[in-house]
XYZ file of C-alpha atoms in Angstrom:
699
model
C 138.882 93.380 -93.263
C 138.947 97.092 -92.322
C 138.399 98.007 -88.690
C 135.519 100.428 -87.996
C 136.370 103.800 -86.518
C 134.425 103.144 -83.403
C 136.659 100.181 -82.644
C 139.973 101.671 -83.700
C 142.603 102.014 -80.980
C 143.525 105.585 -80.170
C 147.035 106.802 -80.371
C 149.000 105.571 -77.391
C 150.947 108.787 -77.204
C 147.858 110.915 -76.622
C 146.162 109.812 -73.437
C 142.525 110.622 -72.900
C 141.226 112.468 -69.908
C 140.483 110.291 -66.898
C 142.337 107.252 -68.229
C 145.748 105.763 -67.784
C 148.253 105.559 -70.647
C 148.459 102.312 -72.517
C 151.267 99.939 -71.807
C 153.411 98.209 -74.273
C 152.514 94.900 -72.631
C 149.016 93.480 -72.132
C 149.928 92.257 -68.607
C 147.896 94.352 -66.162
C 150.319 93.600 -63.310
C 153.220 95.523 -64.928
C 153.800 99.128 -63.926
C 153.216 101.672 -66.699
C 156.472 103.548 -67.474
C 156.408 107.175 -66.539
C 153.149 106.868 -64.742
C 154.323 108.326 -61.479
C 156.199 111.157 -63.153
C 153.151 112.182 -65.206
C 150.432 111.885 -62.576
C 152.376 111.945 -59.370
C 151.092 110.054 -56.326
C 147.778 108.289 -57.063
C 144.866 108.722 -54.722
C 143.469 105.949 -52.528
C 140.787 103.507 -53.594
C 137.304 103.785 -52.115
C 138.134 101.098 -49.553
C 141.185 103.044 -48.287
C 143.922 101.060 -50.010
C 146.493 102.640 -52.275
C 146.019 102.770 -55.999
C 149.206 100.793 -56.490
C 147.369 97.646 -55.307
C 144.820 97.717 -58.117
C 146.717 95.141 -60.083
C 146.910 92.924 -57.032
C 143.110 93.214 -56.602
C 142.536 92.253 -60.199
C 144.958 89.383 -59.768
C 143.009 88.132 -56.746
C 139.774 88.365 -58.685
C 141.185 86.351 -61.534
C 142.943 83.702 -59.402
C 140.114 82.609 -57.072
C 139.669 78.972 -55.987
C 137.255 78.246 -58.869
C 139.273 80.195 -61.461
C 137.705 80.886 -64.796
C 140.960 81.258 -66.664
C 141.473 80.828 -70.370
C 141.304 77.288 -71.625
C 144.474 75.929 -73.189
C 142.356 74.167 -75.778
C 141.105 77.313 -77.522
C 141.243 77.384 -81.252
C 144.083 79.155 -82.977
C 143.230 82.528 -84.365
C 140.459 83.195 -81.873
C 140.358 86.663 -80.272
C 142.933 86.933 -77.554
C 144.625 83.744 -78.599
C 147.246 82.837 -76.078
C 146.521 85.888 -73.928
C 144.568 85.440 -70.694
C 141.888 87.970 -70.076
C 140.907 89.508 -66.776
C 137.777 88.467 -64.908
C 135.849 91.641 -65.840
C 137.004 91.360 -69.390
C 135.474 87.937 -69.602
C 132.257 89.122 -68.014
C 131.822 92.108 -70.374
C 132.438 90.076 -73.511
C 134.984 90.444 -76.330
C 136.199 93.781 -77.575
C 139.264 95.998 -77.704
C 139.507 97.508 -74.244
C 142.127 98.893 -72.006
C 143.042 96.971 -68.889
C 142.605 100.040 -66.700
C 138.962 100.259 -67.708
C 138.279 97.193 -65.554
C 139.023 99.218 -62.450
C 136.748 102.006 -63.542
C 133.962 99.493 -63.889
C 134.739 98.137 -60.441
C 134.497 101.636 -59.027
C 131.171 102.249 -60.712
C 129.826 98.935 -59.380
C 130.774 100.036 -55.868
C 129.034 103.367 -56.253
C 132.170 105.558 -56.209
C 135.204 106.309 -58.326
C 138.625 107.280 -57.173
C 139.250 109.523 -60.210
C 136.117 110.874 -61.933
C 136.308 113.076 -64.939
C 136.197 116.836 -64.504
C 132.901 117.228 -66.235
C 131.100 114.954 -63.824
C 132.662 116.805 -60.900
C 131.504 120.220 -62.236
C 127.971 118.939 -62.633
C 127.834 117.678 -59.061
C 129.126 120.998 -57.710
C 126.609 122.956 -59.779
C 123.690 120.910 -58.435
C 124.871 121.416 -54.868
C 125.055 125.218 -55.457
C 121.467 125.288 -56.760
C 120.252 123.443 -53.666
C 121.914 126.060 -51.479
C 120.089 128.848 -53.373
C 116.683 127.273 -52.975
C 117.131 126.782 -49.256
C 116.329 123.663 -47.267
C 113.558 121.399 -48.432
C 110.333 122.070 -46.491
C 109.507 119.334 -44.009
C 106.150 117.654 -44.288
C 104.033 117.418 -41.172
C 103.959 114.016 -39.626
C 100.779 112.070 -39.073
C 100.886 112.770 -35.337
C 101.135 116.552 -35.960
C 98.138 116.483 -38.336
C 95.973 114.543 -35.879
C 96.976 116.206 -32.562
C 96.047 119.945 -32.352
C 98.732 122.498 -31.767
C 99.671 123.160 -28.163
C 98.717 119.699 -26.979
C 101.265 117.138 -26.015
C 101.437 114.242 -28.379
C 100.864 110.860 -26.842
C 103.919 108.819 -26.219
C 104.429 106.044 -28.718
C 103.995 102.543 -27.329
C 107.248 100.941 -26.312
C 108.679 98.587 -28.834
C 108.651 94.971 -27.856
C 112.138 93.633 -28.370
C 112.176 90.775 -30.805
C 113.808 87.585 -29.644
C 117.303 87.252 -31.019
C 117.489 84.953 -33.976
C 119.924 82.137 -33.668
C 122.509 82.305 -36.369
C 123.056 78.882 -37.808
C 126.073 78.009 -39.916
C 125.450 77.284 -43.554
C 125.684 73.806 -44.956
C 128.457 72.612 -47.236
C 126.292 73.009 -50.331
C 125.363 76.594 -49.417
C 129.028 77.474 -48.890
C 129.843 75.919 -52.272
C 127.164 78.108 -53.857
C 128.757 81.219 -52.298
C 132.136 80.251 -53.737
C 130.645 79.785 -57.195
C 129.060 83.253 -56.954
C 132.518 84.625 -56.078
C 131.363 85.677 -52.569
C 134.623 84.485 -51.104
C 134.569 86.610 -47.953
C 131.160 85.267 -46.849
C 132.166 81.735 -47.729
C 135.319 82.016 -45.646
C 133.282 83.390 -42.719
C 130.898 80.430 -42.745
C 133.754 77.959 -43.072
C 135.254 79.426 -39.905
C 131.864 79.071 -38.167
C 131.686 75.399 -39.091
C 135.203 74.827 -37.823
C 134.392 76.617 -34.552
C 131.274 74.492 -34.098
C 133.231 71.298 -34.670
C 135.893 72.446 -32.206
C 133.269 73.231 -29.570
C 131.641 69.837 -29.962
C 134.940 68.027 -29.619
C 135.957 70.085 -26.603
C 132.820 69.476 -24.522
C 132.866 65.727 -25.045
C 129.296 65.521 -26.368
C 129.847 62.456 -28.492
C 126.197 62.212 -29.389
C 126.108 65.671 -30.948
C 129.327 65.048 -32.777
C 127.959 61.843 -34.240
C 124.740 63.543 -35.265
C 126.710 66.277 -37.022
C 128.839 63.591 -38.643
C 125.740 61.838 -39.958
C 124.447 65.036 -41.546
C 127.835 65.783 -43.061
C 128.137 62.295 -44.509
C 124.737 62.514 -46.151
C 125.556 65.917 -47.660
C 128.917 64.767 -48.952
C 127.469 61.598 -50.455
C 124.818 63.689 -52.206
C 127.498 65.965 -53.685
C 129.590 62.983 -54.772
C 126.631 61.245 -56.363
C 125.212 64.303 -58.089
C 128.344 66.208 -59.154
C 131.534 64.197 -58.944
C 130.520 60.688 -59.954
C 128.879 61.709 -63.280
C 132.189 63.241 -64.388
C 133.805 59.772 -64.432
C 133.062 56.879 -66.794
C 130.321 54.632 -65.481
C 132.550 51.574 -65.484
C 134.985 53.057 -62.990
C 132.502 53.039 -60.093
C 133.586 56.442 -58.843
C 130.888 56.633 -56.208
C 131.982 53.313 -54.716
C 135.566 54.527 -54.529
C 134.487 57.637 -52.641
C 132.218 55.608 -50.345
C 134.942 53.131 -49.453
C 137.291 55.999 -48.724
C 134.762 57.639 -46.406
C 134.052 54.271 -44.758
C 137.718 53.579 -44.081
C 138.346 57.034 -42.616
C 135.224 56.732 -40.481
C 136.310 53.321 -39.173
C 139.671 54.751 -38.165
C 138.046 57.689 -36.389
C 135.549 55.496 -34.527
C 138.315 53.112 -33.498
C 140.287 55.997 -32.010
C 137.158 57.191 -30.157
C 136.495 53.702 -28.796
C 139.999 53.470 -27.390
C 139.460 56.599 -25.323
C 137.915 56.455 -21.855
C 134.498 57.854 -22.779
C 131.717 58.726 -20.339
C 128.808 56.313 -20.159
C 126.454 58.535 -22.181
C 129.031 58.973 -24.962
C 129.669 55.216 -25.025
C 125.952 54.616 -25.426
C 125.860 57.141 -28.276
C 128.829 55.558 -30.026
C 127.354 52.056 -29.876
C 123.931 53.240 -31.045
C 125.427 55.191 -33.942
C 127.547 52.203 -34.981
C 124.778 49.593 -34.739
C 121.708 51.548 -35.817
C 122.276 55.018 -37.243
C 125.104 54.341 -39.709
C 123.667 51.137 -41.250
C 120.102 52.465 -41.472
C 120.372 56.212 -42.075
C 123.637 56.397 -44.030
C 124.306 53.125 -45.775
C 120.602 52.369 -46.014
C 120.182 55.283 -48.407
C 123.007 54.128 -50.694
C 122.303 51.679 -53.523
C 125.720 50.138 -54.013
C 127.027 46.849 -55.302
C 129.786 47.157 -52.717
C 127.185 46.960 -49.971
C 125.640 43.836 -51.452
C 129.028 42.147 -51.734
C 130.012 43.133 -48.217
C 133.173 44.907 -49.335
C 132.879 47.680 -46.781
C 133.077 45.487 -43.688
C 132.280 46.556 -40.098
C 133.401 49.874 -38.705
C 134.509 48.307 -35.406
C 135.647 44.773 -34.728
C 133.597 42.347 -32.639
C 136.165 42.497 -29.838
C 136.005 46.280 -29.719
C 132.204 46.228 -29.573
C 132.245 43.606 -26.827
C 134.694 45.682 -24.830
C 132.478 48.762 -25.137
C 129.442 46.774 -23.995
C 131.367 45.338 -21.035
C 132.385 48.830 -19.976
C 128.758 49.981 -20.236
C 127.505 47.117 -18.058
C 130.268 47.672 -15.488
C 129.608 51.398 -15.267
C 125.843 50.915 -15.014
C 126.283 48.366 -12.227
C 128.445 50.726 -10.184
C 126.451 53.887 -10.865
C 122.991 52.430 -10.302
C 123.876 50.724 -7.016
C 125.350 53.909 -5.615
C 122.411 55.994 -6.879
C 119.812 53.573 -5.467
C 121.362 53.577 -2.022
C 121.558 57.371 -2.089
C 117.878 57.655 -3.024
C 116.902 55.205 -0.268
C 118.924 57.116 2.319
C 117.346 60.429 1.320
C 113.827 58.986 1.495
C 114.433 57.242 4.842
C 115.389 60.536 6.457
C 111.768 61.716 6.055
C 110.001 58.582 7.349
C 109.837 59.963 10.883
C 108.618 63.450 9.904
C 105.366 64.669 11.365
C 104.114 66.324 8.193
C 102.492 64.123 5.595
C 104.468 63.914 2.342
C 104.234 61.851 -0.816
C 107.103 59.434 -1.223
C 108.741 59.338 -4.657
C 111.042 56.427 -3.855
C 109.508 53.916 -6.267
C 109.367 56.447 -9.097
C 112.992 57.447 -8.592
C 114.130 53.814 -8.593
C 112.190 53.022 -11.766
C 113.575 56.084 -13.561
C 117.153 55.260 -12.578
C 116.933 51.714 -13.944
C 114.661 52.322 -16.940
C 117.112 54.903 -18.271
C 119.448 51.999 -19.052
C 116.996 49.166 -19.668
C 115.205 51.183 -22.362
C 118.343 52.502 -24.022
C 120.352 49.288 -24.264
C 117.839 47.295 -26.408
C 117.951 50.048 -29.032
C 121.621 49.199 -29.532
C 121.323 45.405 -29.724
C 119.178 42.643 -28.272
C 122.158 41.040 -26.567
C 123.109 44.254 -24.786
C 119.471 44.690 -23.756
C 119.452 41.259 -22.099
C 122.744 41.882 -20.309
C 121.579 45.282 -19.099
C 118.275 43.871 -17.831
C 120.134 41.164 -15.886
C 122.513 43.763 -14.430
C 119.716 46.127 -13.368
C 117.647 43.289 -11.909
C 120.580 42.267 -9.709
C 120.925 45.844 -8.496
C 117.183 46.022 -7.836
C 117.290 42.815 -5.759
C 120.078 44.211 -3.591
C 118.202 47.475 -3.185
C 114.983 45.731 -2.140
C 116.776 43.648 0.473
C 118.225 46.815 1.967
C 114.784 48.434 1.725
C 113.240 45.516 3.632
C 115.800 45.781 6.444
C 115.214 49.513 6.839
C 111.443 49.072 6.917
C 111.820 46.478 9.673
C 114.036 48.831 11.692
C 111.514 51.600 11.186
C 108.650 49.582 12.710
C 110.822 48.197 15.503
C 111.891 51.667 16.605
C 109.996 52.573 19.814
C 110.145 56.250 18.966
C 108.161 55.705 15.772
C 105.181 54.395 17.752
C 104.982 57.809 19.422
C 103.940 59.395 16.141
C 100.272 60.370 15.790
C 98.237 57.375 14.584
C 97.206 59.074 11.344
C 100.828 59.947 10.533
C 102.036 56.441 11.342
C 99.324 54.878 9.185
C 100.075 57.252 6.296
C 103.789 56.464 6.448
C 103.089 52.722 6.507
C 100.738 53.009 3.518
C 103.422 54.948 1.622
C 105.926 52.150 2.240
C 103.429 49.548 1.038
C 102.719 51.564 -2.111
C 106.350 51.201 -3.157
C 105.744 47.509 -3.762
C 103.571 47.293 -6.927
C 105.705 49.431 -9.285
C 108.940 47.832 -8.090
C 107.444 44.346 -8.400
C 106.267 45.126 -11.940
C 109.743 46.413 -12.801
C 111.359 43.225 -11.501
C 108.955 41.066 -13.520
C 109.623 43.080 -16.670
C 113.391 42.866 -16.276
C 113.166 39.112 -15.665
C 111.208 38.642 -18.907
C 113.767 40.594 -20.927
C 116.845 39.173 -19.224
C 118.432 35.749 -19.659
C 117.300 32.663 -17.689
C 119.966 33.417 -15.080
C 117.802 36.345 -13.930
C 115.252 34.111 -12.167
C 117.060 33.992 -8.756
C 117.255 37.785 -8.679
C 113.552 38.028 -9.501
C 112.668 35.611 -6.700
C 114.830 37.554 -4.243
C 113.100 40.787 -5.245
C 109.635 39.271 -4.852
C 110.540 37.756 -1.471
C 111.776 41.080 -0.098
C 108.644 42.880 -1.283
C 106.418 40.166 0.193
C 108.080 40.573 3.582
C 107.639 44.328 3.485
C 103.973 44.004 2.507
C 103.181 41.403 5.177
C 104.944 43.423 7.858
C 103.097 46.627 7.005
C 99.777 44.792 6.740
C 100.317 43.237 10.156
C 101.138 46.642 11.646
C 97.986 48.209 10.162
C 95.823 45.273 11.222
C 97.204 45.365 14.772
C 96.415 49.053 15.062
C 92.893 48.471 13.787
C 92.122 45.478 16.011
C 93.426 47.248 19.076
C 90.552 49.627 18.521
C 88.140 46.765 17.772
C 89.063 44.573 20.756
C 86.560 46.117 23.212
C 83.764 45.279 20.780
C 84.945 41.682 20.311
C 85.008 41.227 24.095
C 81.221 41.755 24.119
C 80.547 38.834 21.781
C 79.137 35.443 22.837
C 77.555 36.720 26.035
C 73.956 36.907 27.158
C 73.651 40.556 26.140
C 74.971 39.692 22.677
C 71.954 37.421 22.123
C 69.543 40.306 22.606
C 71.484 43.369 21.396
C 73.435 44.025 18.137
C 75.533 46.689 19.859
C 78.796 44.741 19.730
C 78.622 43.890 16.049
C 77.470 47.389 15.102
C 80.587 48.770 16.754
C 82.767 46.332 14.804
C 81.131 47.179 11.477
C 81.252 50.932 12.088
C 84.914 50.969 13.080
C 85.969 48.815 10.116
C 84.031 50.985 7.683
C 85.556 54.207 9.030
C 89.121 52.911 8.964
C 88.668 51.586 5.440
C 88.540 55.169 4.134
C 92.170 55.711 5.149
C 93.171 52.409 3.570
C 91.779 53.498 0.183
C 94.990 55.471 -0.389
C 96.753 52.151 -0.815
C 97.252 50.818 -4.323
C 94.886 48.145 -5.569
C 97.080 45.078 -5.205
C 98.183 45.613 -1.579
C 94.739 46.987 -0.690
C 93.040 43.808 -1.841
C 95.518 41.733 0.179
C 95.004 43.872 3.286
C 91.202 43.777 3.090
C 91.305 40.001 2.674
C 93.513 39.746 5.765
C 91.155 42.019 7.712
C 88.245 39.860 6.582
C 89.978 36.664 7.752
C 91.133 38.127 11.023
C 87.735 39.645 11.830
C 86.047 36.258 11.483
C 88.797 34.561 13.494
C 88.221 37.037 16.323
C 84.484 36.470 15.989
C 84.700 32.653 16.202
C 87.400 32.563 18.880
C 85.133 33.317 21.919
C 82.599 30.821 20.606
C 85.029 27.889 20.547
C 86.600 28.850 23.859
C 83.323 28.066 25.576
C 82.268 31.556 26.586
C 78.673 30.541 25.918
C 77.022 27.155 26.667
C 73.735 25.991 25.210
C 71.644 24.077 27.764
C 68.525 23.647 25.683
C 67.293 23.386 22.120
C 65.741 26.845 22.381
C 69.121 28.367 23.355
C 70.828 26.528 20.510
C 68.279 27.917 18.058
C 68.736 31.493 19.329
C 72.522 31.241 19.158
C 72.412 29.773 15.628
C 70.056 32.503 14.420
C 72.251 35.208 15.884
C 75.326 33.713 14.224
C 73.608 33.740 10.827
C 72.554 37.394 11.187
C 76.056 38.490 12.163
C 77.577 36.473 9.321
C 75.281 38.183 6.780
C 76.123 41.647 8.157
C 79.871 40.969 8.046
C 79.534 39.613 4.532
C 77.814 42.817 3.371
C 80.531 44.912 5.020
C 83.442 43.180 3.336
C 81.718 43.118 -0.017
C 81.440 46.884 0.283
C 85.162 46.960 1.107
C 85.796 44.873 -2.063
C 87.175 41.843 -0.267
C 88.008 38.906 -2.531
C 88.105 36.358 0.351
C 84.715 34.837 -0.407
C 85.896 31.502 1.002
C 85.308 32.948 4.483
C 81.606 33.611 4.003
C 80.490 30.049 4.858
C 82.463 29.397 8.036
C 80.005 30.951 10.518
C 76.878 29.474 8.830
C 78.469 26.008 9.016
C 79.080 26.442 12.734
C 75.493 27.606 13.190
C 74.207 24.452 11.456
C 76.244 22.179 13.731
C 74.760 23.936 16.763
C 71.144 23.786 15.584
C 70.889 20.272 14.097
C 69.444 17.603 16.357
C 70.172 14.205 14.783
C 73.662 12.763 14.756
C 73.860 11.837 11.008
C 73.025 15.410 9.968
C 75.674 16.732 12.318
C 78.168 14.246 10.843
C 77.435 15.514 7.306
C 77.822 19.129 8.364
C 81.133 18.392 10.130
C 82.380 16.607 7.007
C 81.574 19.675 4.882
C 83.252 21.908 7.460
C 86.411 19.772 7.470
C 86.443 19.658 3.659
C 86.145 23.443 3.213
C 88.534 24.308 6.035
C 91.290 21.665 6.124
C 93.067 23.190 9.098
C 90.207 22.323 11.472
C 91.068 19.623 14.004
C 89.144 17.245 16.289
C 89.769 19.572 19.219
C 87.867 22.341 17.399
C 84.949 19.976 16.654
C 84.962 18.774 20.267
C 84.873 22.376 21.526
C 81.932 23.101 19.222
C 80.092 20.018 20.561
C 80.721 21.282 24.095
C 79.093 24.599 23.201
C 76.171 22.688 21.719
C 75.819 20.755 24.954
C 76.258 17.308 23.395
C 77.525 15.010 26.174
C 76.534 11.631 24.787
C 79.695 9.568 24.524
C 78.511 7.480 21.606
C 77.281 10.473 19.603
C 80.448 12.404 20.245
C 82.625 9.496 19.161
C 80.644 9.056 15.925
C 80.944 12.756 15.071
C 84.598 13.008 16.010
C 85.349 9.902 13.953
C 84.427 11.852 10.800
C 86.995 14.483 11.624
C 89.554 11.823 12.533
C 89.043 9.951 9.234
C 89.462 13.126 7.194
C 92.589 14.008 9.127
C 94.080 10.584 8.410
C 93.178 10.780 4.710
C 94.902 14.147 4.437
C 97.974 13.132 6.394
C 100.329 13.703 3.450
C 98.617 16.889 2.255
C 100.432 20.145 2.851
C 98.763 22.597 5.226
C 96.842 25.456 3.611
C 98.719 28.668 2.845
C 98.845 31.402 5.378
C 96.165 33.527 3.708
C 93.755 30.523 3.805
C 94.435 29.474 7.393
C 91.522 29.922 9.773
C 91.107 27.403 12.607
C 94.852 27.076 13.101
C 94.786 30.611 14.532
C 92.129 29.676 17.113
C 93.550 27.892 20.155
C 91.111 25.858 22.213
C 91.347 24.309 25.734
C 92.737 20.818 26.208
C 90.461 18.088 24.868
C 88.133 16.626 27.452
C 87.092 12.995 27.982
C 83.965 11.497 29.518
C 84.299 9.440 32.653
C 83.372 5.864 31.856
C 84.512 4.098 35.020
C 81.549 2.847 37.087
C 83.649 2.693 40.233
C 84.431 6.366 40.084
C 80.926 7.349 39.146
C 79.594 5.249 41.975
C 81.627 7.050 44.566
C 80.410 10.527 43.424
C 77.304 12.000 45.052
C 74.180 12.210 42.881
C 73.976 15.969 43.344
C 77.293 16.374 41.613
C 76.533 13.914 38.825
C 73.479 15.993 37.966
C 75.675 19.015 37.115
C 76.386 19.241 33.340
C 79.755 20.732 33.937
C 80.952 17.492 35.490
C 79.836 15.319 32.613
C 83.243 15.903 31.042
C 86.434 16.641 32.886
C 89.627 18.111 31.455
C 92.315 15.616 30.648
C 95.388 16.235 32.772
C 98.456 14.157 32.058
C 99.684 12.208 35.053
C 103.144 13.319 36.102
C 105.784 10.640 35.862
C 107.203 9.547 39.184
C 110.964 9.281 39.313
C 112.233 5.734 39.013
C 114.049 4.627 42.129
C 117.018 2.288 42.028
C 116.362 -1.410 42.824
C 118.546 -1.296 45.887
C 116.152 1.213 47.474
C 112.991 -0.831 46.785
């Protein structure tokens, strides 16, 4: 077949202008003979390198990592059979070309040429000469010059707001692979170096959590590449994806084992355990549908002994760190207890944050570690609360603290009480999560908090009743029967002080108000049973009973307004009023029985004192009434006494029990004027002193 003229090869002995002479060999890396003698020293390439390195450049282009070389399986007789073509030759398609033309094309792609032909150079010089003849191109007026008249200063442009610098993130593995396929090798190499630098930085700072997160992302990307690109190239029966997955799994197990053997910080150990137990099974293997996973061929990354050792180290470190941190927080807060300025205490919040950091993180790793961590933190909390209790006791026993202003002292005491509810709730929550062995620590925590609460409540109540005592001293006197001044002072003072107590949290506030309710009624009944007032007639008994009922109703309204839950105290004063007002003995017996039933700590001495106030001196009637109290006492002999918050009459001491003189001889020797006095109807019982026994020889 004849070759067309347009495709015929020119004579090799007659070189064309702007081209290099043909070589006898088709290898572009061989030096053309006589090239230097004919053309002398070649000029530099546009990038500054010598022309002698053109062949090396073409060699680099053709020998990249993903080389598109000629296939050894090409058919015989095909164009270029057995002769590899250059990269540009393959891009431009088949044809009879000279190898040096590739470099001319490269130069044109870059916008310049090292050796242009003479005709192109003459044209460029001619155009430059014409531009010089025409002069410079006239400049168009800017928008500011067209708007602003001549002679006036143009307004200054507004300053440019600097844009926030954009964070340069390294490309992913797939994006780098795309750069390599597009032959952008320099950019690909740059991003590979960035990834390596990032990995080096992560390993140097010890941030195991960030390293594991980067490892998770890398694993998912690699598995996607293996599944989508590598595995389809193998026969389906070989299970190529499983082979790759097992290889990754084995290498990962070795790396994690080496990390576990190092002395890692507590945060990194947490991250390693969480990644092993949760992230890798759920977010990596959970996305892989593999028969190997169903058959359990992969196995665990870390052995059970290694995992147990890591958990033991976590528990040991948490125990040491939390105890030291809790004591430090307590010491820092205690330093401000004696300050004059009012400040909000953050002790309870700091303690909860220190412990919840571990008790919330450990269950995410495994349930067993969560139980062990809860037990560990509960033990540390119990020790902290015992130390807290001792320091609160020293604080209130310090004489210098009592010199603080009353408002400051009350505020500091309320702040200490407010630490109780959140710490108690934390102890209860840790006990529920922890193993059964956590119960003693929970009880110790609750006991310490109870002591702190009772102590602070007693201090606040003492301060309040010191102010109320002058008003209680006016009760059960003749003026009290005709004037409500004493009780109005009690109600007003309690209502005013209750405003300061509202800063207390609900649980301790309810307990304090109930204690104030109980103690106020105890102080109200105390002067009555101590005989400060005696009823000599039925009219006096009726007046006293009516006054008692009015005061009881007013106190009941007060403590309902203060949200007291101690409703069991509302009936005590009305019961006493009924015993004073009733006339017949059976009715009094019924009322005493109800009183003894509702208030089990009442004793015969209290009933006898109440009968003395009533003015009941009949021996038979007294014995019948006191027998009811005695029978109830005997029937409740094995019953435990009421709890402290339900004790009432046990806090009211009364004088020694009296007895009625029943000896006629003694009564006969007394003058009638003295027998007529009611005060002599009953005399106090004084025990007869024992005389020392003398030896028989002295008798």
